[in-house]
XYZ file of C-alpha atoms in Angstrom:
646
model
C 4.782 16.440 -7.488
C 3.125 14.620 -4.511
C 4.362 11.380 -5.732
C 7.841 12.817 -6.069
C 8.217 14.252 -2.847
C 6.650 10.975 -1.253
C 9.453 9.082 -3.040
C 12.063 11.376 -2.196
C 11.148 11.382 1.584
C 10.820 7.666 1.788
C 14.918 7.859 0.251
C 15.611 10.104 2.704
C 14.344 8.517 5.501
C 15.948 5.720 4.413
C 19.482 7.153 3.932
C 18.728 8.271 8.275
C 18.131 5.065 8.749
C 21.596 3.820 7.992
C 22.951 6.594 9.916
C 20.774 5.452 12.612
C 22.217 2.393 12.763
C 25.450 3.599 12.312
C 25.415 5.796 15.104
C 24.419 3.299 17.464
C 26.799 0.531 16.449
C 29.831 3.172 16.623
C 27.807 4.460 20.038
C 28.537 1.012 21.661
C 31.714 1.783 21.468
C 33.961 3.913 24.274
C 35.099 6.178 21.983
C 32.113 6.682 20.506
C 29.918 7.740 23.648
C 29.277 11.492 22.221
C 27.095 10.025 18.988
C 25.343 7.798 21.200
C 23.324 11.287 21.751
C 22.711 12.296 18.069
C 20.718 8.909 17.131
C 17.809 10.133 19.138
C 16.648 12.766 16.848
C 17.870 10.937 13.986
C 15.387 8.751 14.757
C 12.534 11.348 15.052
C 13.417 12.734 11.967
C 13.547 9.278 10.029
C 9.919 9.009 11.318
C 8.525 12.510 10.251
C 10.057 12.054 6.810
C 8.768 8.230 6.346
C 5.127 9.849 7.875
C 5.263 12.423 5.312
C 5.594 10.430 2.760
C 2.910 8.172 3.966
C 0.561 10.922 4.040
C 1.380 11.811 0.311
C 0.244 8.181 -0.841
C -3.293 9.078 1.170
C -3.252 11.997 -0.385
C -2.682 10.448 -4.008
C -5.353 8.130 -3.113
C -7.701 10.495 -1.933
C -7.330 12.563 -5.046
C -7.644 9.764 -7.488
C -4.362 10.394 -9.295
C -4.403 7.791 -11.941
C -1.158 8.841 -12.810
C 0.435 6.474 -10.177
C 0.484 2.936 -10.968
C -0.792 1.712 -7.668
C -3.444 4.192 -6.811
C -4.540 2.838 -10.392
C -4.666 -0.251 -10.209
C -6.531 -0.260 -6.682
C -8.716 2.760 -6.664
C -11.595 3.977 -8.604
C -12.489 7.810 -9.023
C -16.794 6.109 -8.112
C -15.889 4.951 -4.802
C -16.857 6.506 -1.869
C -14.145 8.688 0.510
C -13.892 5.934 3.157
C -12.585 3.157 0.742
C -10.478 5.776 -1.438
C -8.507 6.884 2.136
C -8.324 2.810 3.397
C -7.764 1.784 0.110
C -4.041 3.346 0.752
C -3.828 0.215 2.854
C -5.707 -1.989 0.897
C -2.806 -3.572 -1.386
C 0.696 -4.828 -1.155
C 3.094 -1.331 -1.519
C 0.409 0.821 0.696
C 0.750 -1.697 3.387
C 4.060 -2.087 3.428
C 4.365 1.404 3.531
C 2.410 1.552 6.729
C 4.298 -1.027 8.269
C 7.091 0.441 8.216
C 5.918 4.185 8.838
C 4.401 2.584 12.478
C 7.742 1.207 13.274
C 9.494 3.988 12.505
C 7.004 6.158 14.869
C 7.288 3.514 17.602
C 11.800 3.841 17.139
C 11.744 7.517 17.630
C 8.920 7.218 20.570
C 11.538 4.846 22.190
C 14.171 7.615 21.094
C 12.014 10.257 22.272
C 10.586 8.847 25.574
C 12.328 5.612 26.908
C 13.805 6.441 30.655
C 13.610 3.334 32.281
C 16.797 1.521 30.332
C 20.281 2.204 30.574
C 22.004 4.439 27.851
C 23.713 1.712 26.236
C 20.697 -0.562 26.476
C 18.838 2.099 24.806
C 21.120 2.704 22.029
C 21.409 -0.705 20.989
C 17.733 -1.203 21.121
C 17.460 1.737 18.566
C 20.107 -0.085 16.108
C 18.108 -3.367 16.365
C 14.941 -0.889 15.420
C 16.618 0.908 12.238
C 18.212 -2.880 11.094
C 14.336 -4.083 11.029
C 13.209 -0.673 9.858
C 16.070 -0.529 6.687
C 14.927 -3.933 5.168
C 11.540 -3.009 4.697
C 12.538 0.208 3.224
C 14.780 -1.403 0.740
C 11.760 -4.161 0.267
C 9.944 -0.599 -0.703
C 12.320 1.120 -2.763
C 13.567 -1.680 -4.784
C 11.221 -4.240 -5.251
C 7.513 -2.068 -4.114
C 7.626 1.179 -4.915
C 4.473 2.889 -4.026
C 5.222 5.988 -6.467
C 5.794 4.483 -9.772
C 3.840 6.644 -12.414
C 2.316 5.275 -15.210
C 0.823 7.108 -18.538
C -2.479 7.115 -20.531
C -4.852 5.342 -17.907
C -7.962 8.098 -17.058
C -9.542 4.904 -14.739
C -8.906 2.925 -12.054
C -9.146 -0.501 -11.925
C -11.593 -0.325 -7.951
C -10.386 -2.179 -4.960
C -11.507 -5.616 -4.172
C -14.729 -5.485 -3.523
C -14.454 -7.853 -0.278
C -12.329 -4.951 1.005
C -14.773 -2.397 0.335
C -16.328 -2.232 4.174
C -15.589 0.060 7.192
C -13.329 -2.752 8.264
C -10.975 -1.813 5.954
C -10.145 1.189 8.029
C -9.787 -0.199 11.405
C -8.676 -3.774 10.698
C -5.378 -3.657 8.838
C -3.649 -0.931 10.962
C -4.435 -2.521 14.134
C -3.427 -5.647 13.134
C -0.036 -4.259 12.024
C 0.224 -2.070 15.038
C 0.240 -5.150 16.536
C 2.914 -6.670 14.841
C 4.894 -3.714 14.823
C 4.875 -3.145 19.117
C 6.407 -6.912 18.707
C 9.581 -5.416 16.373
C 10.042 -2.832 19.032
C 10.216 -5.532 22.056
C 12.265 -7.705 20.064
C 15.192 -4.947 19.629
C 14.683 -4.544 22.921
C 15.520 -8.288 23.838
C 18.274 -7.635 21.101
C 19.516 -4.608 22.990
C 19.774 -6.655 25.951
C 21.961 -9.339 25.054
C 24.052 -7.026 22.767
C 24.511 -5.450 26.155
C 24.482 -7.845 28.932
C 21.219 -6.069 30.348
C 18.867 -8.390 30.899
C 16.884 -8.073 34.289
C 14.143 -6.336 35.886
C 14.603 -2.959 34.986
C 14.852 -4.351 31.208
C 11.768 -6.005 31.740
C 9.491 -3.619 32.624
C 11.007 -0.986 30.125
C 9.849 -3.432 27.590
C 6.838 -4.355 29.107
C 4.530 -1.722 28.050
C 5.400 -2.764 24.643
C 4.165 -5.914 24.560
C 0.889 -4.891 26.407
C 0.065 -2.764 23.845
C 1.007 -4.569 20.898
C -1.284 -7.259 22.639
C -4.163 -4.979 22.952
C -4.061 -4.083 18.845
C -3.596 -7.813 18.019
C -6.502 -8.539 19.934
C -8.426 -5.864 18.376
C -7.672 -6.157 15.326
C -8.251 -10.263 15.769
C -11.844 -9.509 17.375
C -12.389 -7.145 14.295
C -11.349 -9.103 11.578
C -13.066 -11.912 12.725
C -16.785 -9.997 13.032
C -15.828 -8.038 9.747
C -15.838 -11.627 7.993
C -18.664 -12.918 9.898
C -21.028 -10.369 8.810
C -19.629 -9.288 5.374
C -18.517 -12.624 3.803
C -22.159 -14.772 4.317
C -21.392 -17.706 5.520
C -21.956 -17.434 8.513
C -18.745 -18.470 10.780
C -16.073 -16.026 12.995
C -13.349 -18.320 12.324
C -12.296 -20.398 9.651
C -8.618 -21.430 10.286
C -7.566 -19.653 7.154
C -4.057 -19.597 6.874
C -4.231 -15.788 7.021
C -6.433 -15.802 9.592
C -3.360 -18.201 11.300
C -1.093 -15.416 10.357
C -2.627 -13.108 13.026
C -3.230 -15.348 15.886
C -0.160 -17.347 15.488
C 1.864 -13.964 16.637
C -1.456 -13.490 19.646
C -0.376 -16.953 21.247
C 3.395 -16.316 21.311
C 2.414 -12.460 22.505
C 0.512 -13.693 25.218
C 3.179 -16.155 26.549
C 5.371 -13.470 26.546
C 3.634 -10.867 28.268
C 2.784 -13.562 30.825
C 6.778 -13.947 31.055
C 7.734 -10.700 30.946
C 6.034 -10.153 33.987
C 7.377 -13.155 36.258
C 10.591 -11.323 34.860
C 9.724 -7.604 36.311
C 8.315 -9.131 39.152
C 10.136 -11.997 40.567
C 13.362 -11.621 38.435
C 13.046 -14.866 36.898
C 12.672 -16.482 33.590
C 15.129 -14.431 32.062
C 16.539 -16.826 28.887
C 12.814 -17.681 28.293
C 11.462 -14.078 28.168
C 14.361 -13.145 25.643
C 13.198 -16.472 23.322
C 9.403 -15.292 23.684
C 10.506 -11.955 22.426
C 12.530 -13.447 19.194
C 9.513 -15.977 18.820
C 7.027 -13.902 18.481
C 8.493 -11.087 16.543
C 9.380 -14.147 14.337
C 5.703 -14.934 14.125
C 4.477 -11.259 13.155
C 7.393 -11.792 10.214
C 5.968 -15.191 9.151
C 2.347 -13.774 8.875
C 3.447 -10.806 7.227
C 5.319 -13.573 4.831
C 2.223 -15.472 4.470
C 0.247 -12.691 3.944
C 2.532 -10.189 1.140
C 4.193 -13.312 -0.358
C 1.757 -14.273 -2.909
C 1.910 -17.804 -1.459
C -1.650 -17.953 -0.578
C -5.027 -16.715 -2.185
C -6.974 -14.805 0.035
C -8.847 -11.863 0.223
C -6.197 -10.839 2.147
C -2.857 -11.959 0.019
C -2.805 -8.990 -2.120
C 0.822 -10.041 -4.132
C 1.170 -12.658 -6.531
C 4.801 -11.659 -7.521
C 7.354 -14.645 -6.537
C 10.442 -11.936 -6.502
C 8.429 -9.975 -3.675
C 7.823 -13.238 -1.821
C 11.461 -14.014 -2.040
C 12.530 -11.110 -0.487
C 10.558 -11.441 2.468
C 11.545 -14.203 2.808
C 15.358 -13.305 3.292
C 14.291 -10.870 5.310
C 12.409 -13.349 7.548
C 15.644 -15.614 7.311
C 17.963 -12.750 8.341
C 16.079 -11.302 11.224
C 15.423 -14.323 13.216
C 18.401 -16.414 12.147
C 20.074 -13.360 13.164
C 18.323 -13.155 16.156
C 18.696 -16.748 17.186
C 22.791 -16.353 17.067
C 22.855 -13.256 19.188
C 20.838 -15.565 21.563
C 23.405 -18.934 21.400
C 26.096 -16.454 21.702
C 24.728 -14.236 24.643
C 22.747 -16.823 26.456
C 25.650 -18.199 28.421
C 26.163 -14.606 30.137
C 22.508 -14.193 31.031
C 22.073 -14.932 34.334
C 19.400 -17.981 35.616
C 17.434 -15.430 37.983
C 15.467 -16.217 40.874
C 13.891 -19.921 41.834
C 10.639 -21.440 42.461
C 8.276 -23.877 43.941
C 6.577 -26.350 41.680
C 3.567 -25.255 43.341
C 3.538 -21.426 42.746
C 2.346 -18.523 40.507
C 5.544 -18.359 38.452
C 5.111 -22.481 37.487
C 1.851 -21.362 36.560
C 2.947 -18.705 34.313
C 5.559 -21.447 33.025
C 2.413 -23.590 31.988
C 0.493 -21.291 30.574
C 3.508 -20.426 28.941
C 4.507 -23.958 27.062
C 0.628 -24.540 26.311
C 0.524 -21.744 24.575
C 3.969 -22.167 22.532
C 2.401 -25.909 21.814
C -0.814 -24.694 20.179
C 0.992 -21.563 18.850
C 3.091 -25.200 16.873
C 0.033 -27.059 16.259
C -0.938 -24.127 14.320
C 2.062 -23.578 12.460
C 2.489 -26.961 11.577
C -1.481 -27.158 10.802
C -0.681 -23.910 8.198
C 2.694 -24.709 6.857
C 2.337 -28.138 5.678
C -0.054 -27.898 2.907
C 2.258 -24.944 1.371
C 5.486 -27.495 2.123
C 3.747 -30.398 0.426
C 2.386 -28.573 -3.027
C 6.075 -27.358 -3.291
C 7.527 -30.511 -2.305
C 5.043 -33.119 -5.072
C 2.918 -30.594 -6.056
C -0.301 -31.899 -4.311
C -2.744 -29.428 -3.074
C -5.051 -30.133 0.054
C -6.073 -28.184 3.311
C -6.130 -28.585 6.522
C -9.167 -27.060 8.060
C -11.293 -26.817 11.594
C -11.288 -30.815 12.046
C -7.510 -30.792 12.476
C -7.131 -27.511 14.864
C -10.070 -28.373 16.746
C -9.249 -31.920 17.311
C -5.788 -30.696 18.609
C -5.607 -27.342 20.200
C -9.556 -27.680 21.276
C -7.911 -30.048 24.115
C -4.720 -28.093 24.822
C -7.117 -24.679 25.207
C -9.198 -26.010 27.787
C -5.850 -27.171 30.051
C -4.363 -23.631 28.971
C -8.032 -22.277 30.634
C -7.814 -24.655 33.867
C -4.128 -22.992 34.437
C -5.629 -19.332 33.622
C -7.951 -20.041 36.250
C -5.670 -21.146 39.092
C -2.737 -19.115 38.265
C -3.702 -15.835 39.984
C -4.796 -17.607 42.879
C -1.215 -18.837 43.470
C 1.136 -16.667 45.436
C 4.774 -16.110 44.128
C 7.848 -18.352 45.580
C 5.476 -20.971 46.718
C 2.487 -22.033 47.841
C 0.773 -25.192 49.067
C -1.876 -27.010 46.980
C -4.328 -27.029 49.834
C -4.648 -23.444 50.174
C -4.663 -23.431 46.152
C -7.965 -26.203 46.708
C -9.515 -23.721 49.347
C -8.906 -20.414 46.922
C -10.583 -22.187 43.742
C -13.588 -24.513 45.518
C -16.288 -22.073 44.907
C -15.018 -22.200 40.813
C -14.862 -25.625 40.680
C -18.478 -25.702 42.817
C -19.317 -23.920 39.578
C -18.020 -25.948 37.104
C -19.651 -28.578 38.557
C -22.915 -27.429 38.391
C -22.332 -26.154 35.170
C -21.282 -29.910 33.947
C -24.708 -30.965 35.747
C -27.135 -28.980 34.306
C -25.845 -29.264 30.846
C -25.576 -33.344 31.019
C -29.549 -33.029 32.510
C -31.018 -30.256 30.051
C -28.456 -29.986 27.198
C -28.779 -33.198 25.987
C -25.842 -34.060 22.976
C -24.001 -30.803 22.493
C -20.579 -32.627 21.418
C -17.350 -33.129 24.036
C -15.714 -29.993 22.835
C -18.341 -27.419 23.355
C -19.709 -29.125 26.675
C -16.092 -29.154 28.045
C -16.155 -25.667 27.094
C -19.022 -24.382 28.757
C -18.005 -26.587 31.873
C -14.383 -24.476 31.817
C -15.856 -21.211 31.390
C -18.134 -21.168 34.415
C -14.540 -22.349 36.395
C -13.088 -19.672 34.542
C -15.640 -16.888 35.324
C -15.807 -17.463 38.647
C -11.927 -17.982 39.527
C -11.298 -14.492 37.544
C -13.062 -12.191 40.041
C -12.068 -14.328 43.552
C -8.783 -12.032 43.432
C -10.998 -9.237 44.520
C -12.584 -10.979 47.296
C -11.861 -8.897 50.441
C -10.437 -6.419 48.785
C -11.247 -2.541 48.782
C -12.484 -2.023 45.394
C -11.510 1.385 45.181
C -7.790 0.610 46.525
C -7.398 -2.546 44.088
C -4.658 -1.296 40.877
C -5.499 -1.050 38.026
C -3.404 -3.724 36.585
C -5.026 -5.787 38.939
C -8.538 -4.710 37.800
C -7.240 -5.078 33.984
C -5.968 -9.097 34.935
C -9.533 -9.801 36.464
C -11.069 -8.332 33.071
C -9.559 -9.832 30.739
C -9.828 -13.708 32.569
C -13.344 -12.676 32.659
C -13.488 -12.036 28.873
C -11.549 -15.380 28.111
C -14.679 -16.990 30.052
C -17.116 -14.776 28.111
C -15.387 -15.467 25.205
C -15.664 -19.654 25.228
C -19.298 -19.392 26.398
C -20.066 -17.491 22.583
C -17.557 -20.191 20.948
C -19.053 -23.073 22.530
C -22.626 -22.075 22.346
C -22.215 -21.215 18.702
C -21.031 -23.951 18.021
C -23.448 -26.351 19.839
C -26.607 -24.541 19.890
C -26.599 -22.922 16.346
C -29.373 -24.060 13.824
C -29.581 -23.620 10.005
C -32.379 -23.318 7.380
C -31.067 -23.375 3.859
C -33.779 -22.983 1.456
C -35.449 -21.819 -1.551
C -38.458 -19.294 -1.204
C -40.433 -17.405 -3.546
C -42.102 -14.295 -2.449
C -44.742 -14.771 0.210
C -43.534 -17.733 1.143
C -43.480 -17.998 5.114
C -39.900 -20.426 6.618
C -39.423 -21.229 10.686
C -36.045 -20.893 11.971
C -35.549 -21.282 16.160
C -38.713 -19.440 17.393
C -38.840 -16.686 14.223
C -41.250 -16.802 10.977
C -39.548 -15.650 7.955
C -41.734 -14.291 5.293
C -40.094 -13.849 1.770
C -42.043 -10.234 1.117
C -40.033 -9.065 -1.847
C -36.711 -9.139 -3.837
C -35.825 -6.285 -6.127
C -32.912 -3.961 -7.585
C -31.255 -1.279 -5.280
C -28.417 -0.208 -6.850
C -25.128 1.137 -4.790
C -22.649 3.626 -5.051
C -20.216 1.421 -7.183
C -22.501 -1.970 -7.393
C -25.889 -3.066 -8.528
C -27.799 -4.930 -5.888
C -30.360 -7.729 -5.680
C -32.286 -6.693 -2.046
C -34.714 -8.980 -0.241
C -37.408 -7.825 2.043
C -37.923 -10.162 4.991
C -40.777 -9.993 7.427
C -39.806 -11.219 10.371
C -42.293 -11.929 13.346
C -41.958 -13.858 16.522
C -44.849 -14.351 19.383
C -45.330 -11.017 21.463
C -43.057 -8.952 19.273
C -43.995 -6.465 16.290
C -43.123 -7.583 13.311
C -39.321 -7.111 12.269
C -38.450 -5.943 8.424
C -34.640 -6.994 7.413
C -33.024 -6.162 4.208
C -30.301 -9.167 2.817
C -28.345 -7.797 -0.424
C -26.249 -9.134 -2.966
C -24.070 -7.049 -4.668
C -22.665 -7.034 -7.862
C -19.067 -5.509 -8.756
C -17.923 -4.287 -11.961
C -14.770 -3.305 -11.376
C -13.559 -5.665 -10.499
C -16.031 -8.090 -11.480
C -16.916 -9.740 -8.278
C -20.335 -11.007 -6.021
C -20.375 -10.166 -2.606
C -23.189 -11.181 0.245
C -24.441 -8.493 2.419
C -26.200 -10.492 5.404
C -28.919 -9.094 7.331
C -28.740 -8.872 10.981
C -30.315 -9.018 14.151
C -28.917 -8.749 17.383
C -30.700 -10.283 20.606
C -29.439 -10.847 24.048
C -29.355 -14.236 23.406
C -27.921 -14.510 19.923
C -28.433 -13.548 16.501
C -30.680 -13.463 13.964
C -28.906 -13.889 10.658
C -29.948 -14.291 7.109
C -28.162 -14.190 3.627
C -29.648 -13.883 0.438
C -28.544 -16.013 -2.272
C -28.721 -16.331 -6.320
C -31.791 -16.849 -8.357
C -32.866 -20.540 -8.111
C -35.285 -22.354 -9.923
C -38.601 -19.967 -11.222
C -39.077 -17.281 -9.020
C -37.219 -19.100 -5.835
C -34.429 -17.298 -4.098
C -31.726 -19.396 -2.261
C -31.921 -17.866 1.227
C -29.830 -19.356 4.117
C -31.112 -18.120 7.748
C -29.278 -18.551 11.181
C -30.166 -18.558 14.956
C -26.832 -18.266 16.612
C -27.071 -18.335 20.208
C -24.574 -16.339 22.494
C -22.493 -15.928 19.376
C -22.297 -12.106 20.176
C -20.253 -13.173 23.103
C -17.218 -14.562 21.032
C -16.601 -10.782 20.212
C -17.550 -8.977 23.512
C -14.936 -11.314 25.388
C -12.596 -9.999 22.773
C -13.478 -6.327 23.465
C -13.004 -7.434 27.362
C -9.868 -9.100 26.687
C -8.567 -5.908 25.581
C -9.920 -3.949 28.117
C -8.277 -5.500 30.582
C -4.606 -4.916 28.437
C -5.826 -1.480 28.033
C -6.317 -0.862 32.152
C -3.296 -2.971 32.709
C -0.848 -0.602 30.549
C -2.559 2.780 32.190
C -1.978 1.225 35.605
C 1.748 0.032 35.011
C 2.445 3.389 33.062
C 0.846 5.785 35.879
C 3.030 4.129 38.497
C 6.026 4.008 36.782
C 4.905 7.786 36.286
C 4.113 8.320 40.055
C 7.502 6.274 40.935
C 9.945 8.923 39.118
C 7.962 12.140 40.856
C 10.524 13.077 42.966
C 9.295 12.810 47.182
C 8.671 16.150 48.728
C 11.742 17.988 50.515
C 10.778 17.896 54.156
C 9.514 21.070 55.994
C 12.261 22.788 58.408
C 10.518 22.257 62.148
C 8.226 19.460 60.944
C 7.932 17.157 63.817
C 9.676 13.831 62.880
């Protein structure tokens, strides 16, 4: 009965969200101000019912029920709790479902919550919400049912083994968290232009959107990209996959837009440009989650194969943004142009940062589209990998991080570029010395990576000069959460760049005993033997590994072996420094008693992901600052004291 009453709630939640949308179209109108009031907790209640029914698929999951088609063909009775309770997430339907259960939570927290936007504003932002929210439930009920029993199967089939790792459980629903917060500011741009609202007040009602949504992409970026790194064995963070495209193409247009937004709820400018961001990069969350549930691409990640499923996402994806992009031509005449600027000023900053990003954000696209548009167009298959992207948006990132550096240095309105040269000398002084010492000591470390270093020590230092002079304990938090995550970015490029110039490789074959160098470590090949898993058999290696003044270090490479499904996976071995990482893989049987073994000295490389973890930081302190003072701001002031002196 728990798949029945998950099935029935999911109808039912569906049928509210009609109404929902109902109500707030016939709200709109004058003589339907009184049901304006009723959509808010139809909107809670659509969210408790599609929760519910979320919680019954964990709950089928958790309990093995074979009896439901997907929790067989993506579950096994063997595997261990953690994968059984992510596994819900771990295919096409499960996802979906969770998709949609988040944006039906973030609609009624709008419902429940919003205070900032005007009544009509709010209502129409809660229509745009349950227009999104009904396609994906009819995407559910008619095409992906979650439910759908099946008879006579006593096993599951597993889950893909690649998706059998802790990542599993914190990856996926930050990532769609993510994408989700972008749904809820792009009904809010929707709500705007449906009602001519589009200003300050707007702005910074949606704001806190976006800065969250920002924070879970970048999370769930940063922990996709070390999940791969240390469970897939090869070594890299980032691989251009077109799936891995699918999550930072929606980052880039995010972070324009949150850069926007705020010229927008500061300055009251950049209104037409904010609303685009918002349809762009809700647009982009829709394209990865094409990319991704489509079928189009094979991935660990592309979990459907079924053309009709791909199809329908894609008219979704049509409708909402060609949808979208006519409110916009029709509205964008009444939206007003907003407040001027000097060329030489924080807000033409912003607008920079802005149109670099949107150019990579293309570059990237184009860079991920065009091998899908060419096999359907001739049928020819190729890729376009790292030489392409880094050739092109290396370049453009580096500009996008001189701009980062200068922009909060700028004041709003205008400025003059000689006070800009006095506020950034000591950064450049830096870069500068930076450039130096690498061209002395470095020796050929590539343009890319050199360039990079040289920007990050600009970068580093520019981040924190907005607290010179200040008093620390009087600086916002906002503030505080800007200067973080500019510092991050910095921290970030020095692990890319470093990685990338300073990393060095030993691929080899060893029998036991044998003794292999890599950077300043000896790696002695002590054993290899069985060590079988919960749900795998395992081939384990025992490496000794020593280095001068240390005690000797013992790590443990494994290669597992899936039945079901039948699938190899790597299990590196690593070692964390303060410089870098130690990193080895063990590989098949090769010739005799020799082992394939690849190991890694990766310099800085743990940087890449603590800039991340920065990066969001500084969202994180940048929402609780804007969020307490709205909070503080709507605190009525004190009634004064009768005979109080004046």
């Amino acid at each position: 009965m728990i798949a029945e009453a998950g099935l029935a709630a999911l109808w039912l939640a569906a049928a509210l969200t009609i109404a929902q949308l109902a109500l707030g179209v016939l709200g709109l109108r004058r003589a339907g101000e009184g049901l304006a009031e009723a959509i808010i907790p139809v909107s809670v209640l659509q969210a408790l019912l599609v929760t519910f029914s979320f919680v019954c698929l964990v709950t089928l999951f958790m309990r093995s029920d074979m009896s439901v088609l997907l929790v067989a063909a993506n579950s096994h009775s063997a595997k261990p709790m953690i994968y059984k309770f992510a596994g819900t997430w771990g295919n096409h339907e499960g996802s979906m479902l969770l998709w949609v259960t988040i944006l039906s939570i973030a609609g009624a927290t709008i419902a429940a919550f919003e205070r900032k936007l005007r009544t009509d504003t709010k209502v129409a932002t809660l229509a745009a919400q349950a227009a999104i929210a009904l396609g994906f439930y009819g995407f559910l009920l008619l095409s992906s049912n979650p439910f759908e029993r099946i008879e006579n199967v006593i096993e599951g089939a597993g889950l893909n083994p690649l998706l059998q790792d802790p990542g599993l459980a914190f990856h996926p629903p930050t990532l769609y968290a993510g994408y989700v917060g972008m749904s809820a500011a792009f009904s809010f741009a929707v709500g705007a232009l449906v009602t001519r609202d589009v200003g300050p007040e707007f702005a910074r009602a949606m704001r806190p959107w976006i800065l969250a949504s920002w924070i879970f992409l970048t999370i769930g970026i940063v922990a996709g990209s070390y999940w791969a790194y240390y469970t897939l064995g090869w070594g890299g963070w980032w691989f251009w996959d077109p799936v891995e495209n699918a999550s930072l193409m929606p980052w880039l247009a995010t972070t324009a837009l949150l850069h926007s937004v705020t010229v927008l709820a500061t300055r009251d400018g950049l209104r037409a440009w904010t609303i685009m961001l918002a349809v762009l990069a809700f647009s982009m969350s829709m394209v990865g989650t094409f990319l991704v549930r489509s079928g189009i691409l094979t991935s660990v990640h592309s979990f459907a194969v079924d053309p009709e499923r791909g199809v329908f996402i894609l008219g979704l994806l049509v409708f909402y943004i060609c949808g979208a992009l006519a409110l916009f031509a029709l509205r964008i005449g009444t939206v007003r142009e907003g407040s001027r600027f000097d060329l030489v000023s924080r807000e033409s900053a912003l607008v920079m940062n802005n149109l670099l990003l949107t150019v990579i954000l293309v570059v990237v696209l184009c860079g991920t589209l065009y091998p899908l548009a060419l096999e359907l167009a001739n049928g020819e298959k190729i890729s376009v990998g790292a030489p392409y992207f880094n050739a092109v948006a290396g370049p453009l990132a580096v500009i996008l991080m001189l701009i980062l550096a200068a922009g909060p240095l700028l004041r709003w309105r205008t400025d003059s570029t000689k006070k800009l040269v006095d506020r950034i000398a000591l950064a450049l002084v830096s870069g500068a010395g930076a450039a130096l010492l690498l061209a002395v000591f470095a020796g050929d470390l590539g343009i890319l990576p050199y360039l990079g270093l040289v920007v990050a020590a600009v970068v580093g230092v520019a981040s924190v000069a907005p607290l010179w002079k200040r008093n620390l304990r009087r600086t916002p938090l906002f503030t505080w959460g800007m200067v973080i995550a500019h510092l991050g970015c910095a921290v970030s490029i020095v692990g890319m760049a470093s990685e990338s110039a300073f990393t060095q490789e030993n691929l080899v074959a060893m029998e036991i005993g044998e003794t292999q160098r890599i950077h300043d470590f000896e790696v002695t090949l002590e054993d290899v033997r069985e060590a079988p898993g919960p749900n795998y058999a395992a081939l384990e290696a025992v490496a000794i590994v020593r280095r001068e003044g240390e005690e000797p270090l013992r790590m443990v490479p494994q290669l597992h072996q899936f039945s079901d499904p039948v699938m190899q996976t790597n299990q590196a071995a690593i070692e964390t420094y303060w410089n870098g990482q130690l990193y080895i893989v063990l590989g098949d049987r090769s010739i005799g008693n020799r082992f394939l073994m690849r190991l890694w000295w990766k310099p800085f490389v743990t940087f890449i992901w603590l800039g991340g973890i920065m990066i969001a930081l500084g969202g994180l302190l940048s929402l609780v600052g804007r969020v307490r003072r709205d909070i503080v701001s709507r605190k009525p002031a004190a009634p004064e004291l009768k005979g109080a002196p004046a």
